[in-house]
XYZ file of C-alpha atoms in Angstrom:
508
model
C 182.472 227.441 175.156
C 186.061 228.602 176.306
C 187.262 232.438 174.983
C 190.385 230.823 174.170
C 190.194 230.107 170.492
C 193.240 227.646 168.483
C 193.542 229.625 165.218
C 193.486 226.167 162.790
C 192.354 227.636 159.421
C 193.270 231.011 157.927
C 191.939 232.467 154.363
C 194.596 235.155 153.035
C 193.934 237.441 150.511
C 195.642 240.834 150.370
C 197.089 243.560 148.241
C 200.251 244.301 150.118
C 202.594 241.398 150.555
C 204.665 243.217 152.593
C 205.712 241.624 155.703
C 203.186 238.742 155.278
C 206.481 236.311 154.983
C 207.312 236.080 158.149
C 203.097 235.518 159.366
C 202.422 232.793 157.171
C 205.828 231.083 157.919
C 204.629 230.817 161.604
C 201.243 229.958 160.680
C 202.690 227.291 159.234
C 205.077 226.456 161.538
C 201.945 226.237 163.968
C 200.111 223.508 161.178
C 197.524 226.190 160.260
C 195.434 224.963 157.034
C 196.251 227.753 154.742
C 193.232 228.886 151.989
C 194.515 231.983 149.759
C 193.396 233.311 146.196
C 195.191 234.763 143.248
C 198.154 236.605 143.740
C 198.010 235.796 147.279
C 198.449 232.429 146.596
C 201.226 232.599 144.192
C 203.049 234.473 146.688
C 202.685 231.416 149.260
C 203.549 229.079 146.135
C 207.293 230.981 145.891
C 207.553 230.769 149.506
C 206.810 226.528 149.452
C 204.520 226.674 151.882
C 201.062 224.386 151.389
C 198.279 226.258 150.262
C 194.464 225.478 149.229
C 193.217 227.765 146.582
C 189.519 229.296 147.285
C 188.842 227.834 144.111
C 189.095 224.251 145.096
C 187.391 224.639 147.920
C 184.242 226.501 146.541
C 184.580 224.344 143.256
C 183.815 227.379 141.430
C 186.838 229.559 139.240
C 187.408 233.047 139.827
C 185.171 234.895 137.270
C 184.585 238.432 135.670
C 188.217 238.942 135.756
C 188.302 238.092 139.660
C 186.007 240.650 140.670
C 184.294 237.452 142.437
C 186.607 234.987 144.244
C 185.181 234.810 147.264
C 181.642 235.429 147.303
C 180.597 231.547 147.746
C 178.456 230.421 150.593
C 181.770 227.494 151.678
C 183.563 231.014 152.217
C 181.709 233.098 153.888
C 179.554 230.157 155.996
C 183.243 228.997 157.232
C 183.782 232.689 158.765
C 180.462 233.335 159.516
C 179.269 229.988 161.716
C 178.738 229.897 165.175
C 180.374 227.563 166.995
C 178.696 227.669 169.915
C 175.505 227.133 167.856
C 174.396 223.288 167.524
C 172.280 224.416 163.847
C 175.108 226.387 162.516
C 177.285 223.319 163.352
C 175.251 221.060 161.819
C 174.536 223.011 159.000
C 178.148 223.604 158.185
C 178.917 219.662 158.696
C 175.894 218.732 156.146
C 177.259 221.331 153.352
C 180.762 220.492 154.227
C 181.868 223.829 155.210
C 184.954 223.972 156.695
C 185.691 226.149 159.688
C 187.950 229.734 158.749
C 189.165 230.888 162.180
C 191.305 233.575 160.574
C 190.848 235.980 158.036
C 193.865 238.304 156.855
C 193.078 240.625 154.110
C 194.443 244.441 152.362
C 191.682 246.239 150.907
C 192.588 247.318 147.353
C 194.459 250.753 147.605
C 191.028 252.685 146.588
C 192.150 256.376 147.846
C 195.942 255.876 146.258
C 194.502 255.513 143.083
C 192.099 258.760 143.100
C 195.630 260.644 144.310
C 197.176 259.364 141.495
C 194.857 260.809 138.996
C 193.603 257.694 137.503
C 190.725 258.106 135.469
C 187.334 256.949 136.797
C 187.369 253.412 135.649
C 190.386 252.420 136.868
C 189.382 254.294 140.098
C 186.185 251.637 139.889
C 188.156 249.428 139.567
C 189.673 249.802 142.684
C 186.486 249.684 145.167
C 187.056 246.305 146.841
C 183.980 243.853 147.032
C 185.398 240.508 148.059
C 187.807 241.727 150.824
C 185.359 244.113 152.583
C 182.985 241.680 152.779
C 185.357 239.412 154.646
C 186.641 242.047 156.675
C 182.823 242.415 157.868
C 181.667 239.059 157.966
C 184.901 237.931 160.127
C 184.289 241.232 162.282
C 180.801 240.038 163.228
C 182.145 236.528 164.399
C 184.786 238.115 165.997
C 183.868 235.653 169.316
C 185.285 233.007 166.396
C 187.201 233.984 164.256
C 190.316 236.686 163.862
C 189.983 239.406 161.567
C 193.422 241.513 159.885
C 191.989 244.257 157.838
C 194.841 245.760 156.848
C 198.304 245.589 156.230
C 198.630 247.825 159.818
C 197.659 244.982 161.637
C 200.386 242.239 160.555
C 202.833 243.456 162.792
C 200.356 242.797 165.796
C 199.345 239.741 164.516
C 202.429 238.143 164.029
C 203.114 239.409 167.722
C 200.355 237.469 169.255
C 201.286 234.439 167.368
C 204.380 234.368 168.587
C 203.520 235.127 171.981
C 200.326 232.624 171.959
C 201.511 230.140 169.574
C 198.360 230.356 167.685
C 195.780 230.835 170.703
C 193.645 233.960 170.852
C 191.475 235.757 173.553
C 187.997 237.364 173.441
C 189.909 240.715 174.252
C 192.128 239.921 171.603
C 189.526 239.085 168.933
C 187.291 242.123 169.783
C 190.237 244.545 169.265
C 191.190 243.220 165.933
C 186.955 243.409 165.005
C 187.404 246.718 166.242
C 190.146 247.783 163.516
C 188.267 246.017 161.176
C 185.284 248.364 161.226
C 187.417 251.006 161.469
C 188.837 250.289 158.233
C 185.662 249.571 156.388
C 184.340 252.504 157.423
C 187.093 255.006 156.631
C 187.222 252.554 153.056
C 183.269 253.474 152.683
C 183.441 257.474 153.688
C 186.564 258.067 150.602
C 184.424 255.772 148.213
C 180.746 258.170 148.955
C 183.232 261.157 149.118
C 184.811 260.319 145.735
C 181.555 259.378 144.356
C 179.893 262.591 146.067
C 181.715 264.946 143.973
C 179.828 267.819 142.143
C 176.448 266.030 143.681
C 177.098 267.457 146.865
C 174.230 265.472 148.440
C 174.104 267.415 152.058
C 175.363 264.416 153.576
C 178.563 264.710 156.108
C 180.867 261.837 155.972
C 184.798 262.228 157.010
C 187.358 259.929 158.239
C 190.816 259.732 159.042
C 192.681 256.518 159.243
C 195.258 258.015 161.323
C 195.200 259.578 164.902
C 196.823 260.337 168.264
C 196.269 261.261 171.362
C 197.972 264.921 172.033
C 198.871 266.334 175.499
C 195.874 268.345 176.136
C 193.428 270.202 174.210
C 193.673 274.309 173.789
C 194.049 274.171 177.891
C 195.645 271.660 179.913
C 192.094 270.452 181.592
C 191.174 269.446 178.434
C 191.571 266.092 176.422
C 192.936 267.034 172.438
C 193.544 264.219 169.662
C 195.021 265.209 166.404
C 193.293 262.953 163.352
C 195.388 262.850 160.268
C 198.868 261.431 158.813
C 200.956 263.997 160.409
C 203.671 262.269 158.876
C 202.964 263.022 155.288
C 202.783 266.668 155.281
C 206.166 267.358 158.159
C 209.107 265.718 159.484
C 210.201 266.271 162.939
C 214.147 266.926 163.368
C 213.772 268.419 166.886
C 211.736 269.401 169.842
C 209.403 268.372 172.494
C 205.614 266.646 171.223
C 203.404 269.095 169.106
C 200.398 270.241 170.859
C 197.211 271.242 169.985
C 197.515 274.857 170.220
C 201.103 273.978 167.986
C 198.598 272.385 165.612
C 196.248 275.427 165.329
C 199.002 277.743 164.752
C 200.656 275.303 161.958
C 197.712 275.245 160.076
C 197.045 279.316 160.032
C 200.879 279.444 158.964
C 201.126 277.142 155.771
C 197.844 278.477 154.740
C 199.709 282.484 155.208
C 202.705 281.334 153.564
C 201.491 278.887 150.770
C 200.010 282.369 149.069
C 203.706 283.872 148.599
C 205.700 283.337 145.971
C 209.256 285.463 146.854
C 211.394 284.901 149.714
C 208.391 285.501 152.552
C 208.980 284.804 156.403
C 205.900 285.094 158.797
C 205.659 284.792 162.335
C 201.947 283.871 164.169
C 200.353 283.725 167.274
C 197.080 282.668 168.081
C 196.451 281.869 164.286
C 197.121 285.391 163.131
C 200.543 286.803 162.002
C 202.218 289.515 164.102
C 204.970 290.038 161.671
C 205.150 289.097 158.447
C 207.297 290.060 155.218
C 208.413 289.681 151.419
C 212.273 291.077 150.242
C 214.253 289.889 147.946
C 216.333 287.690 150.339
C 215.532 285.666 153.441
C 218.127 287.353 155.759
C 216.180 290.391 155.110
C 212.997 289.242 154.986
C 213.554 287.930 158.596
C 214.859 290.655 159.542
C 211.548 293.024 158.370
C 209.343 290.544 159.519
C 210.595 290.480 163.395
C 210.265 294.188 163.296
C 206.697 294.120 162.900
C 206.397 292.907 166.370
C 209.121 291.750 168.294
C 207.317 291.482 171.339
C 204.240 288.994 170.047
C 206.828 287.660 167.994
C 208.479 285.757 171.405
C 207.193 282.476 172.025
C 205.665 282.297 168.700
C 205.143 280.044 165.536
C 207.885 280.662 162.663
C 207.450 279.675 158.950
C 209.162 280.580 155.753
C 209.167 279.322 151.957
C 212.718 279.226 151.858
C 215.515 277.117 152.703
C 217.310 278.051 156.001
C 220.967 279.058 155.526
C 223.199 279.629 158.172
C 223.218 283.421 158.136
C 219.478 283.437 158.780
C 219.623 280.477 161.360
C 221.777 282.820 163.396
C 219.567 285.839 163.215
C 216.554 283.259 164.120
C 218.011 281.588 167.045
C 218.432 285.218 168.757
C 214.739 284.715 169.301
C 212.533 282.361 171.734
C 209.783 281.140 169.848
C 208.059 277.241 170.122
C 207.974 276.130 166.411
C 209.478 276.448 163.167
C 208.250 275.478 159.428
C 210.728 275.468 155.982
C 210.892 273.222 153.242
C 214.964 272.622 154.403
C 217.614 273.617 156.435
C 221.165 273.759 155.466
C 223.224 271.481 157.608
C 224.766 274.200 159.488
C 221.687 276.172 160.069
C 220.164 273.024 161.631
C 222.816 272.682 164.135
C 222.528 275.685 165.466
C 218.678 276.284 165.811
C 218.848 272.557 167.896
C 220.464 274.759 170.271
C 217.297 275.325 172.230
C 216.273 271.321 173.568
C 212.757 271.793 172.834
C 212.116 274.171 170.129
C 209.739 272.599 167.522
C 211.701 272.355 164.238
C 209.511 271.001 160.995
C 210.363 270.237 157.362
C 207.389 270.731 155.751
C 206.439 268.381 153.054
C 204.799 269.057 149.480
C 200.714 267.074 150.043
C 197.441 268.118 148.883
C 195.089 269.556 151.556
C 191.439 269.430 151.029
C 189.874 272.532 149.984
C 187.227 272.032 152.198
C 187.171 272.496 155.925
C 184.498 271.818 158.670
C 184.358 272.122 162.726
C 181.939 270.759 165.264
C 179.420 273.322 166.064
C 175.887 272.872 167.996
C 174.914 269.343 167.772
C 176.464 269.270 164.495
C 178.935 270.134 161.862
C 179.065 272.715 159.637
C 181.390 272.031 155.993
C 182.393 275.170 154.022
C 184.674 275.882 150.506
C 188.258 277.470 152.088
C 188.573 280.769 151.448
C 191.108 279.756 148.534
C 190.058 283.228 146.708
C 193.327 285.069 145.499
C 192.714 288.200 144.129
C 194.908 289.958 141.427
C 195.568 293.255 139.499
C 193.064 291.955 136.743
C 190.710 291.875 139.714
C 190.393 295.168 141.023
C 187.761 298.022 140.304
C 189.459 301.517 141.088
C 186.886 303.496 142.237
C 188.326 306.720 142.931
C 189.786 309.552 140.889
C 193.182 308.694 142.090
C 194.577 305.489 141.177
C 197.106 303.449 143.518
C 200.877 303.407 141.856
C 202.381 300.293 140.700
C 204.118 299.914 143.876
C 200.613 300.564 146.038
C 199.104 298.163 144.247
C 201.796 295.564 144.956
C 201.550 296.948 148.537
C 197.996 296.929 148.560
C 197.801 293.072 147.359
C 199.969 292.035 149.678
C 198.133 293.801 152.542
C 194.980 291.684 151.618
C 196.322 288.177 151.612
C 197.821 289.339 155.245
C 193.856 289.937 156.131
C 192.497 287.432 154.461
C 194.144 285.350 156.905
C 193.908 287.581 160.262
C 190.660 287.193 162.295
C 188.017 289.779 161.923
C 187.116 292.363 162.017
C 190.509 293.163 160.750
C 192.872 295.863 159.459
C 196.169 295.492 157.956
C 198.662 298.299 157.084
C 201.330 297.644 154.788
C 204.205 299.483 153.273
C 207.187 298.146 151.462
C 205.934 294.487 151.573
C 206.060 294.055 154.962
C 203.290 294.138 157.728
C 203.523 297.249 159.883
C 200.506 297.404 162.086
C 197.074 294.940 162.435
C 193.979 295.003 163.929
C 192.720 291.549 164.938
C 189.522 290.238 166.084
C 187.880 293.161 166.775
C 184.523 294.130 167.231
C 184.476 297.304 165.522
C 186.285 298.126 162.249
C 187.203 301.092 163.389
C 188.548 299.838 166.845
C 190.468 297.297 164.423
C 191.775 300.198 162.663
C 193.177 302.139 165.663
C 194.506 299.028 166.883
C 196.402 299.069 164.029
C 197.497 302.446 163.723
C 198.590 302.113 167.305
C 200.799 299.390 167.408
C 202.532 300.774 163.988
C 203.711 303.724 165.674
C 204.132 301.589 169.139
C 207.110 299.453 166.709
C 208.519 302.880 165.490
C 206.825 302.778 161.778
C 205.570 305.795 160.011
C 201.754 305.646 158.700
C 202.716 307.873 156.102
C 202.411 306.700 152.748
C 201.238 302.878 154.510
C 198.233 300.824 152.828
C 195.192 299.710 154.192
C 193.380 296.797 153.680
C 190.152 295.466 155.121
C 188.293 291.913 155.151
C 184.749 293.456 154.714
C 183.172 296.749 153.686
C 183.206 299.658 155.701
C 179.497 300.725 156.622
C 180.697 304.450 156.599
C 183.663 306.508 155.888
C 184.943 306.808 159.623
C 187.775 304.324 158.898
C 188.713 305.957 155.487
C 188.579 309.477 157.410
C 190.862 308.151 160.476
C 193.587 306.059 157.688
C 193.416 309.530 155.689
C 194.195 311.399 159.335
C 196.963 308.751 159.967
C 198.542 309.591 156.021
C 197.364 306.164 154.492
C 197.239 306.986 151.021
C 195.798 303.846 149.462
C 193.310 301.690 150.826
C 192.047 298.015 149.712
C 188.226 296.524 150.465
C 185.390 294.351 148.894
C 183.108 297.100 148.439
C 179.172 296.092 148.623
C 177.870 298.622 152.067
C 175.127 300.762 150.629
C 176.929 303.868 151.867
C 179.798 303.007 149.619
C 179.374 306.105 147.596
C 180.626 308.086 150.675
C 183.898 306.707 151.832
C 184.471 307.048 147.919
C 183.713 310.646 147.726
C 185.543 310.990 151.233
C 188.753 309.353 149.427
C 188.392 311.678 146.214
C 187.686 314.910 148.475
C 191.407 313.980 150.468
C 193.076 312.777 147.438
C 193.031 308.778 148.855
C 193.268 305.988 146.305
C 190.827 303.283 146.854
C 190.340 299.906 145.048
C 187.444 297.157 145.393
C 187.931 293.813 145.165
C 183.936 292.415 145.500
C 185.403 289.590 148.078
C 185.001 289.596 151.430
C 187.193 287.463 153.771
C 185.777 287.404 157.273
C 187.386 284.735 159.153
C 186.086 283.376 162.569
């Protein structure tokens, strides 16, 4: 039999009515036999257009308050016959089953309603029988029959009808069976991840309805995609396309800056900040946090938790850098940081993020718990005879969110809320330490009176010996080495303050 198929019959039956008008206005326009249930159908009823309810044709009411419509054998034998098949032809002819060439359906909005906070029946409530079932059914026969899964696809549809007056291709029915099963599956994975909640059965299912293709991957000989509804968390005002690396950098930023409270600027590169810093306005908050490290600082990623106001926009724009995250931007401000034609300029948007987190690794996955640990003054166990001051301790806490995000093995020195030195994916602690030490001095900052903080334990007291040498005066770590005992009595022989927090936070 010809490819070339004369949609002649369509069964509707969404959720979203949205820009079905103008579809099943053409359909009819093109003498399609119309089938529809429910709501569905009273929508084509306002509309005057003829309409068959399933009912009448399956001879069998909606029941259990319409959880089953259109699970009937006249429904799912009219999608589901071959046509090129003398038995199914017969078959359907001796059970008068009518043909269904197309099949336009809207799942029930299933991961909406867990966002919304609905309790667990109504969330039930929303796991759609009928309409996946259709969606899977029409896939299958997609060398038959045309398959809409979702409201994404209307615009498409409604495209080819126009352009084909009611004709479709094999190419064209394969790619619409294709975004059918993508949508049943993503529909599946959020209904087992819902479900899969405190079971944690070591199963690894994760979709994203939502993708595109990006520019390249971390270099330009490789291929990158970005998965996820960009769209919900940022607006775009400016700039060239985000890339990958862009992407990586992003998400190491809001996770920095979502742990600050006051007026906080940081600026990253390569996932880890190179300046970063709290004050009690933005102006000078920028203003610290460039001094950390103007040089990494060029060409880098920019995010605050603040509004942008002209003054800082113009203290900003003195810098190159390839991106920048706030929540707003004062009209002004705006204006004058679109002075550079492609510098990346984001509003970032209020949206949950998982707490969980995975990457490809092996011939696998691996899934963890984010490091979403936030440790407080409650928290700490001072374990030597001097104890930090108010304002070390502030210091101090500050210094280990800053490693908490940096890549280890990593050192931060603080002082006065803002980052003065780091150590950054080293090796050795104590090679992260000098590293530190180094480029605080390098940026004209005095050690003196700095803290320290560390993302694991040291193993001996070499690091608290060389921040005691350097005049650190306070120093932050888990705690848990065995030799413990002797970077404390190091500390309370040199009159250091040291505090344990019993949390590491390596990051790889």
């Amino acid at each position: 039999m010809s490819e070339i198929k004369k949609i002649k019959s369509a069964l509707i039956s969404v959720y979203h009515k949205d820009n079905l008008e103008e579809i099943v206005k053409k359909l009819h326009e093109l003498g399609v036999v119309l089938y529809s249930t429910g709501g569905t159908k009273d929508f084509l009823d306002a509309l005057n257009i003829p309409v068959t309810a399933v009912e009448d044709l399956t001879k069998y009411p909606s029941i259990f308050g319409g959880r089953v419509k259109t699970l009937h054998p006249k429904i799912f034998g009219g999608i589901l016959n071959r046509r090129d098949h003398s038995g199914d032809r017969a078959e359907a002819q001796t059970y008068a089953i009518p043909d269904i060439d197309l099949v336009i359906v809207d799942l029930y909005p299933f991961e909406e309603t867990v966002l919304s906070g609905a309790d667990d029946d109504a969330i039930v409530e929303k796991i759609d029988i009928g309409g996946i079932s259709l969606i899977r059914a029409a896939a299958k026969n997609h060398k038959d029959v045309v398959i809409v899964p979702s409201k994404e696809e209307y615009l498409p549809l409604l495209t080819l009808l126009k352009e084909k007056n009611g004709e479709t291709s094999l190419e064209d029915r394969r790619w619409f069976a294709n975004r059918a099963f993508a949508v049943s599956s993503h529909y599946d994975t959020a209904i087992f991840n819902y479900f899969n909640r405190g079971i944690d059965e070591p199963v690894f299912r994760s979709s994203f309805a939502q993708g595109k293709s990006l520019r390249y991957g971390e270099n330009p000989h490789q291929k990158g995609w970005f998965f996820g509804d960009f769209d919900a968390m940022f607006d775009q005002l400016h700039g060239k396309e985000i890339s990958y690396n862009n992407l990586s950098d992003m998400d190491a930023a809001v996770s920095l800056i979502s742990e600050f409270q006051d007026p906080a600027f940081a600026i990253l590169k390569h996932n880890n900040a190179c300046g970063m810093a709290v004050a009690a306005t933005l102006p000078e908050a920028w203003k610290r946090t460039l001094a950390g490290d103007p040089v990494s600082a060029f060409g880098g990623v920019v995010i605050t938790n603040r509004g942008i106001d002209p003054e800082t926009a113009e203290e900003i724009n003195k810098l190159f850098f390839e991106l920048i995250i706030a929540p707003s931007y004062a009209p002004e401000a705006l204006n004058l940081l679109k002075s550079k034609k492609n510098r990346i300029i984001l509003v970032r948007k209020p949206v949950a993020i998982s707490s969980r987190q995975f990457r490809s690794l092996l011939n696998g996955a691996v899934m963890q718990d984010k490091d979403l640990s936030v440790e407080t003054v409650d928290s700490l166990t001072y374990v030597t005879k001097v104890k930090p001051s108010a304002k070390e301790i502030q210091d101090l806490l500050f210094a280990n969110i800053l490693v908490k995000h940096t890549k280890s093995n990593a050192i931060v020195l603080a002082k006065d809320g803002q980052l003065i030195g780091s150590g950054v994916g080293q090796t050795s602690r104590v090679d992260a330490l000098r590293h530190a030490i180094e480029k605080a001095r390098a940026f004209g900052f005095s050690t003196e009176g700095a803290v320290m903080s560390s993302d694991a334990y040291f193993p001996f007291p070499d690091c608290v010996e060389i921040a005691d040498k350097a005049g650190i005066r306070a120093i932050i770590q888990p705690g848990g080495s065995v030799r413990d005992a002797e970077s404390v009595s190091y500390c309370d022989q040199h009159g250091l303050a040291m505090v344990f927090t019993g949390v590491r936070h390596f990051k790889h």
